[in-house]
Amino acid sequence: MRKFYQNAKLRLPLFVMVFAIVTGVMSCKKNDDGNYPEQPQLTLEGNKSILVKPNTPIVANLKFDAPGPDTKLLINKNNGPYRSIALDKNATSYTFNEDMVSTTAKEGDSVVYQFFLTNGANVKKSEGADLVVNVAIYNEITVGSTKVYNVTIPADGILSTGEITLAANRKYHISSSIQFSENTKFTVNRGAEVYMNAAATDKVNLTFDPGAEVSVNGTASAPVVMTSDKVLLGTTAASSDWGIFNIKGEGNGSNSGNVNYLRLEYAGNRAFRLQDVGKGTKIDYVQVYKSGEEGVMATNGDVNISHVITTECKGAGFRLGDAYSGKIQYAIALTKTQTGELDEISIRETATPIISNLTIIGPGETGSNTHGIRLRATSAAKIYNSIVAFYPRRGVRLNENVVTSGLNGPTVFAHSYVFKVSSDPYRDDRSGATNPFQGSFSDGVASNPFSNNVIYSATGARSFDEIAGIAVGVYVPTAVKTSTFNPRTLDPFFQDGAFVGAVESAAKDWTKAWTRNADGQIRN
């Protein structure tokens, strides 16, 4: 008896182990007795990403193996537990429609649902099936053959409260002007394409009143584009197909938001308009392509601008006026087409901008009435490390009341290159004055106090050093043209830029991938 008891003690753990293994195997395998499958299979039918309007049910059709008894459908929402639904043991499908998009959801919002099967006995889940629900609040229309979202125009065209948001990588249509009042907001996310109604009775404008906020969030690989809807209609888009993008700020130092990687195409006069915008506003990477008149116009305020390019704008590239006192670095104005009289950059009234690393390229040395930089009225600009090239006349022009008095004076053009300007490369309209930026030659001695590219021979003959690679329609040099001046010493806004021109080299061409060449092709 004692021996039997001892043998039984030895056999009992073995029996328990075998029983546990058998029970576990039986519980994990689906058979005719209703046991569970090793890994339940769950499939989401249809699109895995859907567009839904606010206050609309979310519908997901699910297919799966017959789950057996005590099985549940587990649902996560945005990575958190949301719902558990008991399933019939013989069910092979389930339609989830127990949730709706919030009435307060915004354009571009998204919700991610994850679906799992759980077998109650062994608590083993299936692989998850994900559904991404994207919110689209606007109705779809077709322009040409392209589906776009038709932005709802507020009453009288004035957004008095709230915001308008345009989602990433979607196409939109704006049929008429929108004015954003104080405390409203306009957000446009990366890759959004906005098509303006070229057939509108009045040109479509986007105007932001003082106190409104702008947030344009493009990237180099996915810029925000605002253009003519003729692009979709198959007709030829042209300058002035729509109006302007106009930010009105609250004065020096104020913040109207941010604009990053924005391309404006076929807009009207003063396409990118900045009025009394403060330096709290961040503007970086903007192209104006084929505007009706001036591409960029800034008046009053002290907003700083970097990486900005105007291409084939009819009236001028830049106009800086009134009491504008901001700083600009890495700016390009490119005009290949002769369009009549213009100053590519006009600095007017009492404006006092500081500019570095500017390149302006004209249509060539032949023709007439196309000029480079014109400093007018009592303006006082300081310009460094810049290029003015390929104009018929008047590369840098000083009007009657402009004051110059050396490198530390109110008006400066220094460490810069003016070449391929056939007539009056340095023009001076002041009575009895000679433009000091071209240096001088007297009594056999050359003087070049502004360190520009003027060269005097031993006999006083004047010539101009050139930069290889710069040509009509081309603003990238063959090699880096270094400068002894670094604009970083001027103000913390400026980046290190001890080179001449807006683009240092082909390897550092910041206009690639997101801007258009003069012929309309995207730069690559």
PDB file of N, CA and C in Angstrom, residues 41-137:
ATOM      1  N   GLN A  41      -9.410  34.548 -38.433  1.00  0.00           N
ATOM      2  CA  GLN A  41      -9.120  35.402 -39.573  1.00  0.00           C
ATOM      3  C   GLN A  41     -10.188  36.485 -39.679  1.00  0.00           C
ATOM      4  N   LEU A  42      -9.756  37.746 -39.719  1.00  0.00           N
ATOM      5  CA  LEU A  42     -10.664  38.888 -39.787  1.00  0.00           C
ATOM      6  C   LEU A  42     -10.282  39.743 -40.986  1.00  0.00           C
ATOM      7  N   THR A  43     -11.275  40.100 -41.810  1.00  0.00           N
ATOM      8  CA  THR A  43     -11.026  40.885 -43.014  1.00  0.00           C
ATOM      9  C   THR A  43     -11.976  42.073 -43.063  1.00  0.00           C
ATOM     10  N   LEU A  44     -11.433  43.249 -43.397  1.00  0.00           N
ATOM     11  CA  LEU A  44     -12.251  44.436 -43.617  1.00  0.00           C
ATOM     12  C   LEU A  44     -12.507  44.562 -45.111  1.00  0.00           C
ATOM     13  N   GLU A  45     -13.777  44.518 -45.503  1.00  0.00           N
ATOM     14  CA  GLU A  45     -14.117  44.597 -46.918  1.00  0.00           C
ATOM     15  C   GLU A  45     -14.139  46.049 -47.391  1.00  0.00           C
ATOM     16  N   GLY A  46     -13.871  46.236 -48.686  1.00  0.00           N
ATOM     17  CA  GLY A  46     -13.932  47.574 -49.263  1.00  0.00           C
ATOM     18  C   GLY A  46     -12.691  48.387 -48.967  1.00  0.00           C
ATOM     19  N   ASN A  47     -12.813  49.704 -49.099  1.00  0.00           N
ATOM     20  CA  ASN A  47     -11.686  50.604 -48.910  1.00  0.00           C
ATOM     21  C   ASN A  47     -11.251  50.644 -47.450  1.00  0.00           C
ATOM     22  N   LYS A  48      -9.957  50.686 -47.265  1.00  0.00           N
ATOM     23  CA  LYS A  48      -9.406  50.767 -45.914  1.00  0.00           C
ATOM     24  C   LYS A  48      -9.301  52.212 -45.433  1.00  0.00           C
ATOM     25  N   SER A  49      -9.557  53.155 -46.343  1.00  0.00           N
ATOM     26  CA  SER A  49      -9.566  54.573 -46.008  1.00  0.00           C
ATOM     27  C   SER A  49     -10.776  55.193 -46.689  1.00  0.00           C
ATOM     28  N   ILE A  50     -11.633  55.864 -45.911  1.00  0.00           N
ATOM     29  CA  ILE A  50     -12.870  56.401 -46.458  1.00  0.00           C
ATOM     30  C   ILE A  50     -13.025  57.872 -46.103  1.00  0.00           C
ATOM     31  N   LEU A  51     -13.798  58.594 -46.923  1.00  0.00           N
ATOM     32  CA  LEU A  51     -14.128  59.988 -46.675  1.00  0.00           C
ATOM     33  C   LEU A  51     -15.559  60.076 -46.162  1.00  0.00           C
ATOM     34  N   VAL A  52     -15.750  60.792 -45.067  1.00  0.00           N
ATOM     35  CA  VAL A  52     -17.067  60.872 -44.439  1.00  0.00           C
ATOM     36  C   VAL A  52     -17.317  62.311 -43.998  1.00  0.00           C
ATOM     37  N   LYS A  53     -18.552  62.775 -44.146  1.00  0.00           N
ATOM     38  CA  LYS A  53     -18.930  64.103 -43.692  1.00  0.00           C
ATOM     39  C   LYS A  53     -19.262  64.075 -42.195  1.00  0.00           C
ATOM     40  N   PRO A  54     -19.190  65.212 -41.520  1.00  0.00           N
ATOM     41  CA  PRO A  54     -19.622  65.271 -40.118  1.00  0.00           C
ATOM     42  C   PRO A  54     -21.079  64.846 -39.966  1.00  0.00           C
ATOM     43  N   ASN A  55     -21.387  64.255 -38.805  1.00  0.00           N
ATOM     44  CA  ASN A  55     -22.735  63.797 -38.466  1.00  0.00           C
ATOM     45  C   ASN A  55     -23.227  62.708 -39.416  1.00  0.00           C
ATOM     46  N   THR A  56     -22.287  61.910 -39.911  1.00  0.00           N
ATOM     47  CA  THR A  56     -22.603  60.810 -40.824  1.00  0.00           C
ATOM     48  C   THR A  56     -22.130  59.503 -40.201  1.00  0.00           C
ATOM     49  N   PRO A  57     -22.934  58.417 -40.295  1.00  0.00           N
ATOM     50  CA  PRO A  57     -22.503  57.134 -39.722  1.00  0.00           C
ATOM     51  C   PRO A  57     -21.231  56.610 -40.384  1.00  0.00           C
ATOM     52  N   ILE A  58     -20.438  55.928 -39.580  1.00  0.00           N
ATOM     53  CA  ILE A  58     -19.253  55.234 -40.078  1.00  0.00           C
ATOM     54  C   ILE A  58     -19.623  53.771 -40.252  1.00  0.00           C
ATOM     55  N   VAL A  59     -19.412  53.236 -41.437  1.00  0.00           N
ATOM     56  CA  VAL A  59     -19.816  51.868 -41.743  1.00  0.00           C
ATOM     57  C   VAL A  59     -18.586  51.059 -42.126  1.00  0.00           C
ATOM     58  N   ALA A  60     -18.424  49.902 -41.457  1.00  0.00           N
ATOM     59  CA  ALA A  60     -17.332  48.979 -41.772  1.00  0.00           C
ATOM     60  C   ALA A  60     -17.906  47.570 -41.878  1.00  0.00           C
ATOM     61  N   ASN A  61     -17.708  46.927 -43.003  1.00  0.00           N
ATOM     62  CA  ASN A  61     -18.181  45.557 -43.219  1.00  0.00           C
ATOM     63  C   ASN A  61     -17.037  44.590 -42.962  1.00  0.00           C
ATOM     64  N   LEU A  62     -17.232  43.704 -41.971  1.00  0.00           N
ATOM     65  CA  LEU A  62     -16.185  42.789 -41.528  1.00  0.00           C
ATOM     66  C   LEU A  62     -16.565  41.351 -41.858  1.00  0.00           C
ATOM     67  N   LYS A  63     -15.596  40.573 -42.313  1.00  0.00           N
ATOM     68  CA  LYS A  63     -15.769  39.142 -42.560  1.00  0.00           C
ATOM     69  C   LYS A  63     -14.773  38.379 -41.696  1.00  0.00           C
ATOM     70  N   PHE A  64     -15.196  37.166 -41.225  1.00  0.00           N
ATOM     71  CA  PHE A  64     -14.282  36.388 -40.387  1.00  0.00           C
ATOM     72  C   PHE A  64     -14.719  34.931 -40.363  1.00  0.00           C
ATOM     73  N   ASP A  65     -13.842  34.065 -39.822  1.00  0.00           N
ATOM     74  CA  ASP A  65     -14.175  32.660 -39.605  1.00  0.00           C
ATOM     75  C   ASP A  65     -15.313  32.561 -38.590  1.00  0.00           C
ATOM     76  N   ALA A  66     -16.105  31.480 -38.684  1.00  0.00           N
ATOM     77  CA  ALA A  66     -17.095  31.235 -37.636  1.00  0.00           C
ATOM     78  C   ALA A  66     -16.366  31.194 -36.304  1.00  0.00           C
ATOM     79  N   PRO A  67     -16.659  32.087 -35.399  1.00  0.00           N
ATOM     80  CA  PRO A  67     -15.773  32.282 -34.254  1.00  0.00           C
ATOM     81  C   PRO A  67     -15.936  31.301 -33.110  1.00  0.00           C
ATOM     82  N   GLY A  68     -17.034  30.548 -33.093  1.00  0.00           N
ATOM     83  CA  GLY A  68     -17.257  29.674 -31.951  1.00  0.00           C
ATOM     84  C   GLY A  68     -17.880  30.445 -30.803  1.00  0.00           C
ATOM     85  N   PRO A  69     -18.158  29.739 -29.691  1.00  0.00           N
ATOM     86  CA  PRO A  69     -18.840  30.386 -28.566  1.00  0.00           C
ATOM     87  C   PRO A  69     -17.945  31.389 -27.841  1.00  0.00           C
ATOM     88  N   ASP A  70     -18.619  32.322 -27.161  1.00  0.00           N
ATOM     89  CA  ASP A  70     -17.937  33.278 -26.286  1.00  0.00           C
ATOM     90  C   ASP A  70     -16.847  34.052 -27.027  1.00  0.00           C
ATOM     91  N   THR A  71     -17.175  34.546 -28.224  1.00  0.00           N
ATOM     92  CA  THR A  71     -16.226  35.327 -29.017  1.00  0.00           C
ATOM     93  C   THR A  71     -16.725  36.760 -29.133  1.00  0.00           C
ATOM     94  N   LYS A  72     -15.791  37.693 -29.104  1.00  0.00           N
ATOM     95  CA  LYS A  72     -16.151  39.104 -29.156  1.00  0.00           C
ATOM     96  C   LYS A  72     -15.368  39.823 -30.253  1.00  0.00           C
ATOM     97  N   LEU A  73     -15.999  40.860 -30.773  1.00  0.00           N
ATOM     98  CA  LEU A  73     -15.321  41.793 -31.665  1.00  0.00           C
ATOM     99  C   LEU A  73     -14.861  42.973 -30.815  1.00  0.00           C
ATOM    100  N   LEU A  74     -13.554  43.129 -30.734  1.00  0.00           N
ATOM    101  CA  LEU A  74     -12.991  44.245 -29.975  1.00  0.00           C
ATOM    102  C   LEU A  74     -12.649  45.379 -30.928  1.00  0.00           C
ATOM    103  N   ILE A  75     -12.975  46.612 -30.538  1.00  0.00           N
ATOM    104  CA  ILE A  75     -12.751  47.784 -31.387  1.00  0.00           C
ATOM    105  C   ILE A  75     -11.951  48.817 -30.604  1.00  0.00           C
ATOM    106  N   ASN A  76     -10.843  49.229 -31.199  1.00  0.00           N
ATOM    107  CA  ASN A  76     -10.085  50.359 -30.671  1.00  0.00           C
ATOM    108  C   ASN A  76     -10.357  51.587 -31.537  1.00  0.00           C
ATOM    109  N   LYS A  77     -10.308  52.750 -30.928  1.00  0.00           N
ATOM    110  CA  LYS A  77     -10.499  54.009 -31.648  1.00  0.00           C
ATOM    111  C   LYS A  77      -9.331  54.923 -31.319  1.00  0.00           C
ATOM    112  N   ASN A  78      -8.559  55.256 -32.363  1.00  0.00           N
ATOM    113  CA  ASN A  78      -7.350  56.068 -32.164  1.00  0.00           C
ATOM    114  C   ASN A  78      -6.454  55.478 -31.081  1.00  0.00           C
ATOM    115  N   ASN A  79      -6.250  54.153 -31.188  1.00  0.00           N
ATOM    116  CA  ASN A  79      -5.331  53.401 -30.326  1.00  0.00           C
ATOM    117  C   ASN A  79      -5.811  53.241 -28.887  1.00  0.00           C
ATOM    118  N   GLY A  80      -7.049  53.590 -28.609  1.00  0.00           N
ATOM    119  CA  GLY A  80      -7.592  53.375 -27.276  1.00  0.00           C
ATOM    120  C   GLY A  80      -8.819  52.491 -27.327  1.00  0.00           C
ATOM    121  N   PRO A  81      -9.136  51.741 -26.244  1.00  0.00           N
ATOM    122  CA  PRO A  81     -10.311  50.858 -26.235  1.00  0.00           C
ATOM    123  C   PRO A  81     -11.586  51.652 -26.502  1.00  0.00           C
ATOM    124  N   TYR A  82     -12.453  51.073 -27.326  1.00  0.00           N
ATOM    125  CA  TYR A  82     -13.688  51.782 -27.659  1.00  0.00           C
ATOM    126  C   TYR A  82     -14.934  50.939 -27.388  1.00  0.00           C
ATOM    127  N   ARG A  83     -14.961  49.675 -27.879  1.00  0.00           N
ATOM    128  CA  ARG A  83     -16.184  48.889 -27.739  1.00  0.00           C
ATOM    129  C   ARG A  83     -15.868  47.399 -27.854  1.00  0.00           C
ATOM    130  N   SER A  84     -16.686  46.574 -27.156  1.00  0.00           N
ATOM    131  CA  SER A  84     -16.606  45.118 -27.251  1.00  0.00           C
ATOM    132  C   SER A  84     -17.992  44.603 -27.609  1.00  0.00           C
ATOM    133  N   ILE A  85     -18.077  43.794 -28.670  1.00  0.00           N
ATOM    134  CA  ILE A  85     -19.367  43.321 -29.173  1.00  0.00           C
ATOM    135  C   ILE A  85     -19.367  41.800 -29.196  1.00  0.00           C
ATOM    136  N   ALA A  86     -20.325  41.169 -28.471  1.00  0.00           N
ATOM    137  CA  ALA A  86     -20.438  39.708 -28.471  1.00  0.00           C
ATOM    138  C   ALA A  86     -20.962  39.230 -29.822  1.00  0.00           C
ATOM    139  N   LEU A  87     -20.354  38.138 -30.332  1.00  0.00           N
ATOM    140  CA  LEU A  87     -20.729  37.603 -31.637  1.00  0.00           C
ATOM    141  C   LEU A  87     -21.417  36.254 -31.486  1.00  0.00           C
ATOM    142  N   ASP A  88     -22.338  35.973 -32.367  1.00  0.00           N
ATOM    143  CA  ASP A  88     -22.920  34.637 -32.455  1.00  0.00           C
ATOM    144  C   ASP A  88     -21.831  33.650 -32.845  1.00  0.00           C
ATOM    145  N   LYS A  89     -21.880  32.434 -32.281  1.00  0.00           N
ATOM    146  CA  LYS A  89     -20.789  31.484 -32.507  1.00  0.00           C
ATOM    147  C   LYS A  89     -20.659  31.064 -33.960  1.00  0.00           C
ATOM    148  N   ASN A  90     -21.726  31.188 -34.747  1.00  0.00           N
ATOM    149  CA  ASN A  90     -21.672  30.785 -36.154  1.00  0.00           C
ATOM    150  C   ASN A  90     -21.582  31.972 -37.110  1.00  0.00           C
ATOM    151  N   ALA A  91     -21.424  33.167 -36.570  1.00  0.00           N
ATOM    152  CA  ALA A  91     -21.390  34.359 -37.420  1.00  0.00           C
ATOM    153  C   ALA A  91     -20.145  34.365 -38.302  1.00  0.00           C
ATOM    154  N   THR A  92     -20.296  34.872 -39.499  1.00  0.00           N
ATOM    155  CA  THR A  92     -19.153  35.023 -40.413  1.00  0.00           C
ATOM    156  C   THR A  92     -18.997  36.461 -40.892  1.00  0.00           C
ATOM    157  N   SER A  93     -19.847  37.360 -40.418  1.00  0.00           N
ATOM    158  CA  SER A  93     -19.728  38.760 -40.821  1.00  0.00           C
ATOM    159  C   SER A  93     -20.366  39.656 -39.762  1.00  0.00           C
ATOM    160  N   TYR A  94     -19.973  40.918 -39.819  1.00  0.00           N
ATOM    161  CA  TYR A  94     -20.571  41.902 -38.920  1.00  0.00           C
ATOM    162  C   TYR A  94     -20.438  43.274 -39.579  1.00  0.00           C
ATOM    163  N   THR A  95     -21.508  44.039 -39.560  1.00  0.00           N
ATOM    164  CA  THR A  95     -21.476  45.409 -40.070  1.00  0.00           C
ATOM    165  C   THR A  95     -21.439  46.365 -38.885  1.00  0.00           C
ATOM    166  N   PHE A  96     -20.327  47.073 -38.790  1.00  0.00           N
ATOM    167  CA  PHE A  96     -20.171  48.056 -37.715  1.00  0.00           C
ATOM    168  C   PHE A  96     -20.706  49.397 -38.207  1.00  0.00           C
ATOM    169  N   ASN A  97     -21.723  49.909 -37.535  1.00  0.00           N
ATOM    170  CA  ASN A  97     -22.266  51.233 -37.871  1.00  0.00           C
ATOM    171  C   ASN A  97     -22.745  51.962 -36.620  1.00  0.00           C
ATOM    172  N   GLU A  98     -22.067  51.701 -35.525  1.00  0.00           N
ATOM    173  CA  GLU A  98     -22.495  52.239 -34.237  1.00  0.00           C
ATOM    174  C   GLU A  98     -21.867  53.583 -33.885  1.00  0.00           C
ATOM    175  N   ASP A  99     -21.099  54.171 -34.811  1.00  0.00           N
ATOM    176  CA  ASP A  99     -20.442  55.436 -34.492  1.00  0.00           C
ATOM    177  C   ASP A  99     -20.675  56.423 -35.633  1.00  0.00           C
ATOM    178  N   MET A 100     -20.552  57.711 -35.312  1.00  0.00           N
ATOM    179  CA  MET A 100     -20.746  58.760 -36.300  1.00  0.00           C
ATOM    180  C   MET A 100     -19.602  59.761 -36.210  1.00  0.00           C
ATOM    181  N   VAL A 101     -19.343  60.453 -37.321  1.00  0.00           N
ATOM    182  CA  VAL A 101     -18.377  61.544 -37.302  1.00  0.00           C
ATOM    183  C   VAL A 101     -18.976  62.705 -36.519  1.00  0.00           C
ATOM    184  N   SER A 102     -18.188  63.281 -35.638  1.00  0.00           N
ATOM    185  CA  SER A 102     -18.668  64.374 -34.797  1.00  0.00           C
ATOM    186  C   SER A 102     -19.154  65.551 -35.638  1.00  0.00           C
ATOM    187  N   THR A 103     -20.169  66.215 -35.149  1.00  0.00           N
ATOM    188  CA  THR A 103     -20.675  67.403 -35.847  1.00  0.00           C
ATOM    189  C   THR A 103     -19.661  68.537 -35.837  1.00  0.00           C
ATOM    190  N   THR A 104     -18.695  68.477 -34.922  1.00  0.00           N
ATOM    191  CA  THR A 104     -17.685  69.535 -34.830  1.00  0.00           C
ATOM    192  C   THR A 104     -16.381  69.155 -35.527  1.00  0.00           C
ATOM    193  N   ALA A 105     -16.365  68.014 -36.219  1.00  0.00           N
ATOM    194  CA  ALA A 105     -15.148  67.582 -36.907  1.00  0.00           C
ATOM    195  C   ALA A 105     -14.758  68.600 -37.976  1.00  0.00           C
ATOM    196  N   LYS A 106     -13.457  68.747 -38.173  1.00  0.00           N
ATOM    197  CA  LYS A 106     -12.935  69.716 -39.132  1.00  0.00           C
ATOM    198  C   LYS A 106     -12.444  69.011 -40.391  1.00  0.00           C
ATOM    199  N   GLU A 107     -12.400  69.766 -41.457  1.00  0.00           N
ATOM    200  CA  GLU A 107     -11.851  69.268 -42.712  1.00  0.00           C
ATOM    201  C   GLU A 107     -10.437  68.733 -42.472  1.00  0.00           C
ATOM    202  N   GLY A 108     -10.221  67.492 -42.908  1.00  0.00           N
ATOM    203  CA  GLY A 108      -8.898  66.891 -42.757  1.00  0.00           C
ATOM    204  C   GLY A 108      -8.686  66.123 -41.475  1.00  0.00           C
ATOM    205  N   ASP A 109      -9.629  66.210 -40.517  1.00  0.00           N
ATOM    206  CA  ASP A 109      -9.525  65.373 -39.321  1.00  0.00           C
ATOM    207  C   ASP A 109      -9.594  63.902 -39.725  1.00  0.00           C
ATOM    208  N   SER A 110      -9.026  63.043 -38.915  1.00  0.00           N
ATOM    209  CA  SER A 110      -9.087  61.610 -39.210  1.00  0.00           C
ATOM    210  C   SER A 110      -9.238  60.817 -37.919  1.00  0.00           C
ATOM    211  N   VAL A 111      -9.888  59.662 -38.044  1.00  0.00           N
ATOM    212  CA  VAL A 111     -10.075  58.731 -36.934  1.00  0.00           C
ATOM    213  C   VAL A 111      -9.664  57.356 -37.432  1.00  0.00           C
ATOM    214  N   VAL A 112      -8.906  56.627 -36.616  1.00  0.00           N
ATOM    215  CA  VAL A 112      -8.469  55.279 -36.985  1.00  0.00           C
ATOM    216  C   VAL A 112      -9.160  54.266 -36.079  1.00  0.00           C
ATOM    217  N   TYR A 113      -9.870  53.327 -36.690  1.00  0.00           N
ATOM    218  CA  TYR A 113     -10.508  52.223 -35.970  1.00  0.00           C
ATOM    219  C   TYR A 113      -9.700  50.956 -36.223  1.00  0.00           C
ATOM    220  N   GLN A 114      -9.520  50.155 -35.163  1.00  0.00           N
ATOM    221  CA  GLN A 114      -8.851  48.853 -35.264  1.00  0.00           C
ATOM    222  C   GLN A 114      -9.811  47.782 -34.757  1.00  0.00           C
ATOM    223  N   PHE A 115      -9.979  46.742 -35.560  1.00  0.00           N
ATOM    224  CA  PHE A 115     -10.906  45.661 -35.235  1.00  0.00           C
ATOM    225  C   PHE A 115     -10.116  44.382 -34.974  1.00  0.00           C
ATOM    226  N   PHE A 116     -10.493  43.640 -33.888  1.00  0.00           N
ATOM    227  CA  PHE A 116      -9.864  42.375 -33.524  1.00  0.00           C
ATOM    228  C   PHE A 116     -10.950  41.373 -33.142  1.00  0.00           C
ATOM    229  N   LEU A 117     -10.662  40.083 -33.345  1.00  0.00           N
ATOM    230  CA  LEU A 117     -11.493  39.018 -32.786  1.00  0.00           C
ATOM    231  C   LEU A 117     -10.806  38.446 -31.559  1.00  0.00           C
ATOM    232  N   THR A 118     -11.600  38.207 -30.507  1.00  0.00           N
ATOM    233  CA  THR A 118     -11.088  37.573 -29.296  1.00  0.00           C
ATOM    234  C   THR A 118     -11.907  36.324 -29.011  1.00  0.00           C
ATOM    235  N   ASN A 119     -11.227  35.175 -28.900  1.00  0.00           N
ATOM    236  CA  ASN A 119     -11.889  33.938 -28.494  1.00  0.00           C
ATOM    237  C   ASN A 119     -11.834  33.849 -26.984  1.00  0.00           C
ATOM    238  N   GLY A 120     -12.999  33.792 -26.367  1.00  0.00           N
ATOM    239  CA  GLY A 120     -13.098  33.948 -24.933  1.00  0.00           C
ATOM    240  C   GLY A 120     -12.258  32.993 -24.121  1.00  0.00           C
ATOM    241  N   ALA A 121     -12.181  31.716 -24.499  1.00  0.00           N
ATOM    242  CA  ALA A 121     -11.497  30.732 -23.658  1.00  0.00           C
ATOM    243  C   ALA A 121      -9.996  30.968 -23.602  1.00  0.00           C
ATOM    244  N   ASN A 122      -9.396  31.235 -24.746  1.00  0.00           N
ATOM    245  CA  ASN A 122      -7.935  31.394 -24.729  1.00  0.00           C
ATOM    246  C   ASN A 122      -7.492  32.839 -24.949  1.00  0.00           C
ATOM    247  N   VAL A 123      -8.459  33.746 -25.011  1.00  0.00           N
ATOM    248  CA  VAL A 123      -8.177  35.175 -25.118  1.00  0.00           C
ATOM    249  C   VAL A 123      -7.149  35.449 -26.208  1.00  0.00           C
ATOM    250  N   LYS A 124      -7.319  34.813 -27.356  1.00  0.00           N
ATOM    251  CA  LYS A 124      -6.366  34.988 -28.449  1.00  0.00           C
ATOM    252  C   LYS A 124      -6.973  35.846 -29.540  1.00  0.00           C
ATOM    253  N   LYS A 125      -6.291  36.906 -29.925  1.00  0.00           N
ATOM    254  CA  LYS A 125      -6.816  37.841 -30.906  1.00  0.00           C
ATOM    255  C   LYS A 125      -6.455  37.428 -32.327  1.00  0.00           C
ATOM    256  N   SER A 126      -7.267  37.900 -33.265  1.00  0.00           N
ATOM    257  CA  SER A 126      -6.901  37.811 -34.676  1.00  0.00           C
ATOM    258  C   SER A 126      -5.919  38.935 -34.989  1.00  0.00           C
ATOM    259  N   GLU A 127      -5.376  38.916 -36.191  1.00  0.00           N
ATOM    260  CA  GLU A 127      -4.654  40.084 -36.670  1.00  0.00           C
ATOM    261  C   GLU A 127      -5.645  41.240 -36.779  1.00  0.00           C
ATOM    262  N   GLY A 128      -5.186  42.456 -36.526  1.00  0.00           N
ATOM    263  CA  GLY A 128      -6.081  43.604 -36.577  1.00  0.00           C
ATOM    264  C   GLY A 128      -6.382  44.037 -38.001  1.00  0.00           C
ATOM    265  N   ALA A 129      -7.558  44.600 -38.202  1.00  0.00           N
ATOM    266  CA  ALA A 129      -7.944  45.224 -39.464  1.00  0.00           C
ATOM    267  C   ALA A 129      -8.211  46.696 -39.183  1.00  0.00           C
ATOM    268  N   ASP A 130      -7.540  47.593 -39.919  1.00  0.00           N
ATOM    269  CA  ASP A 130      -7.628  49.024 -39.647  1.00  0.00           C
ATOM    270  C   ASP A 130      -8.523  49.725 -40.663  1.00  0.00           C
ATOM    271  N   LEU A 131      -9.297  50.679 -40.177  1.00  0.00           N
ATOM    272  CA  LEU A 131     -10.099  51.550 -41.030  1.00  0.00           C
ATOM    273  C   LEU A 131      -9.763  52.995 -40.678  1.00  0.00           C
ATOM    274  N   VAL A 132      -9.333  53.766 -41.697  1.00  0.00           N
ATOM    275  CA  VAL A 132      -9.032  55.182 -41.500  1.00  0.00           C
ATOM    276  C   VAL A 132     -10.201  55.999 -42.042  1.00  0.00           C
ATOM    277  N   VAL A 133     -10.790  56.797 -41.179  1.00  0.00           N
ATOM    278  CA  VAL A 133     -11.923  57.645 -41.551  1.00  0.00           C
ATOM    279  C   VAL A 133     -11.424  59.086 -41.653  1.00  0.00           C
ATOM    280  N   ASN A 134     -11.496  59.650 -42.856  1.00  0.00           N
ATOM    281  CA  ASN A 134     -11.065  61.022 -43.092  1.00  0.00           C
ATOM    282  C   ASN A 134     -12.289  61.921 -43.258  1.00  0.00           C
ATOM    283  N   VAL A 135     -12.226  63.074 -42.627  1.00  0.00           N
ATOM    284  CA  VAL A 135     -13.368  63.986 -42.654  1.00  0.00           C
ATOM    285  C   VAL A 135     -13.256  64.920 -43.856  1.00  0.00           C
ATOM    286  N   ALA A 136     -14.335  65.002 -44.635  1.00  0.00           N
ATOM    287  CA  ALA A 136     -14.431  65.941 -45.756  1.00  0.00           C
ATOM    288  C   ALA A 136     -15.747  66.696 -45.604  1.00  0.00           C
ATOM    289  N   ILE A 137     -15.678  67.968 -45.300  1.00  0.00           N
ATOM    290  CA  ILE A 137     -16.906  68.708 -45.001  1.00  0.00           C
ATOM    291  C   ILE A 137     -17.518  69.362 -46.234  1.00  0.00           C
TER     292      ILE A 137
END
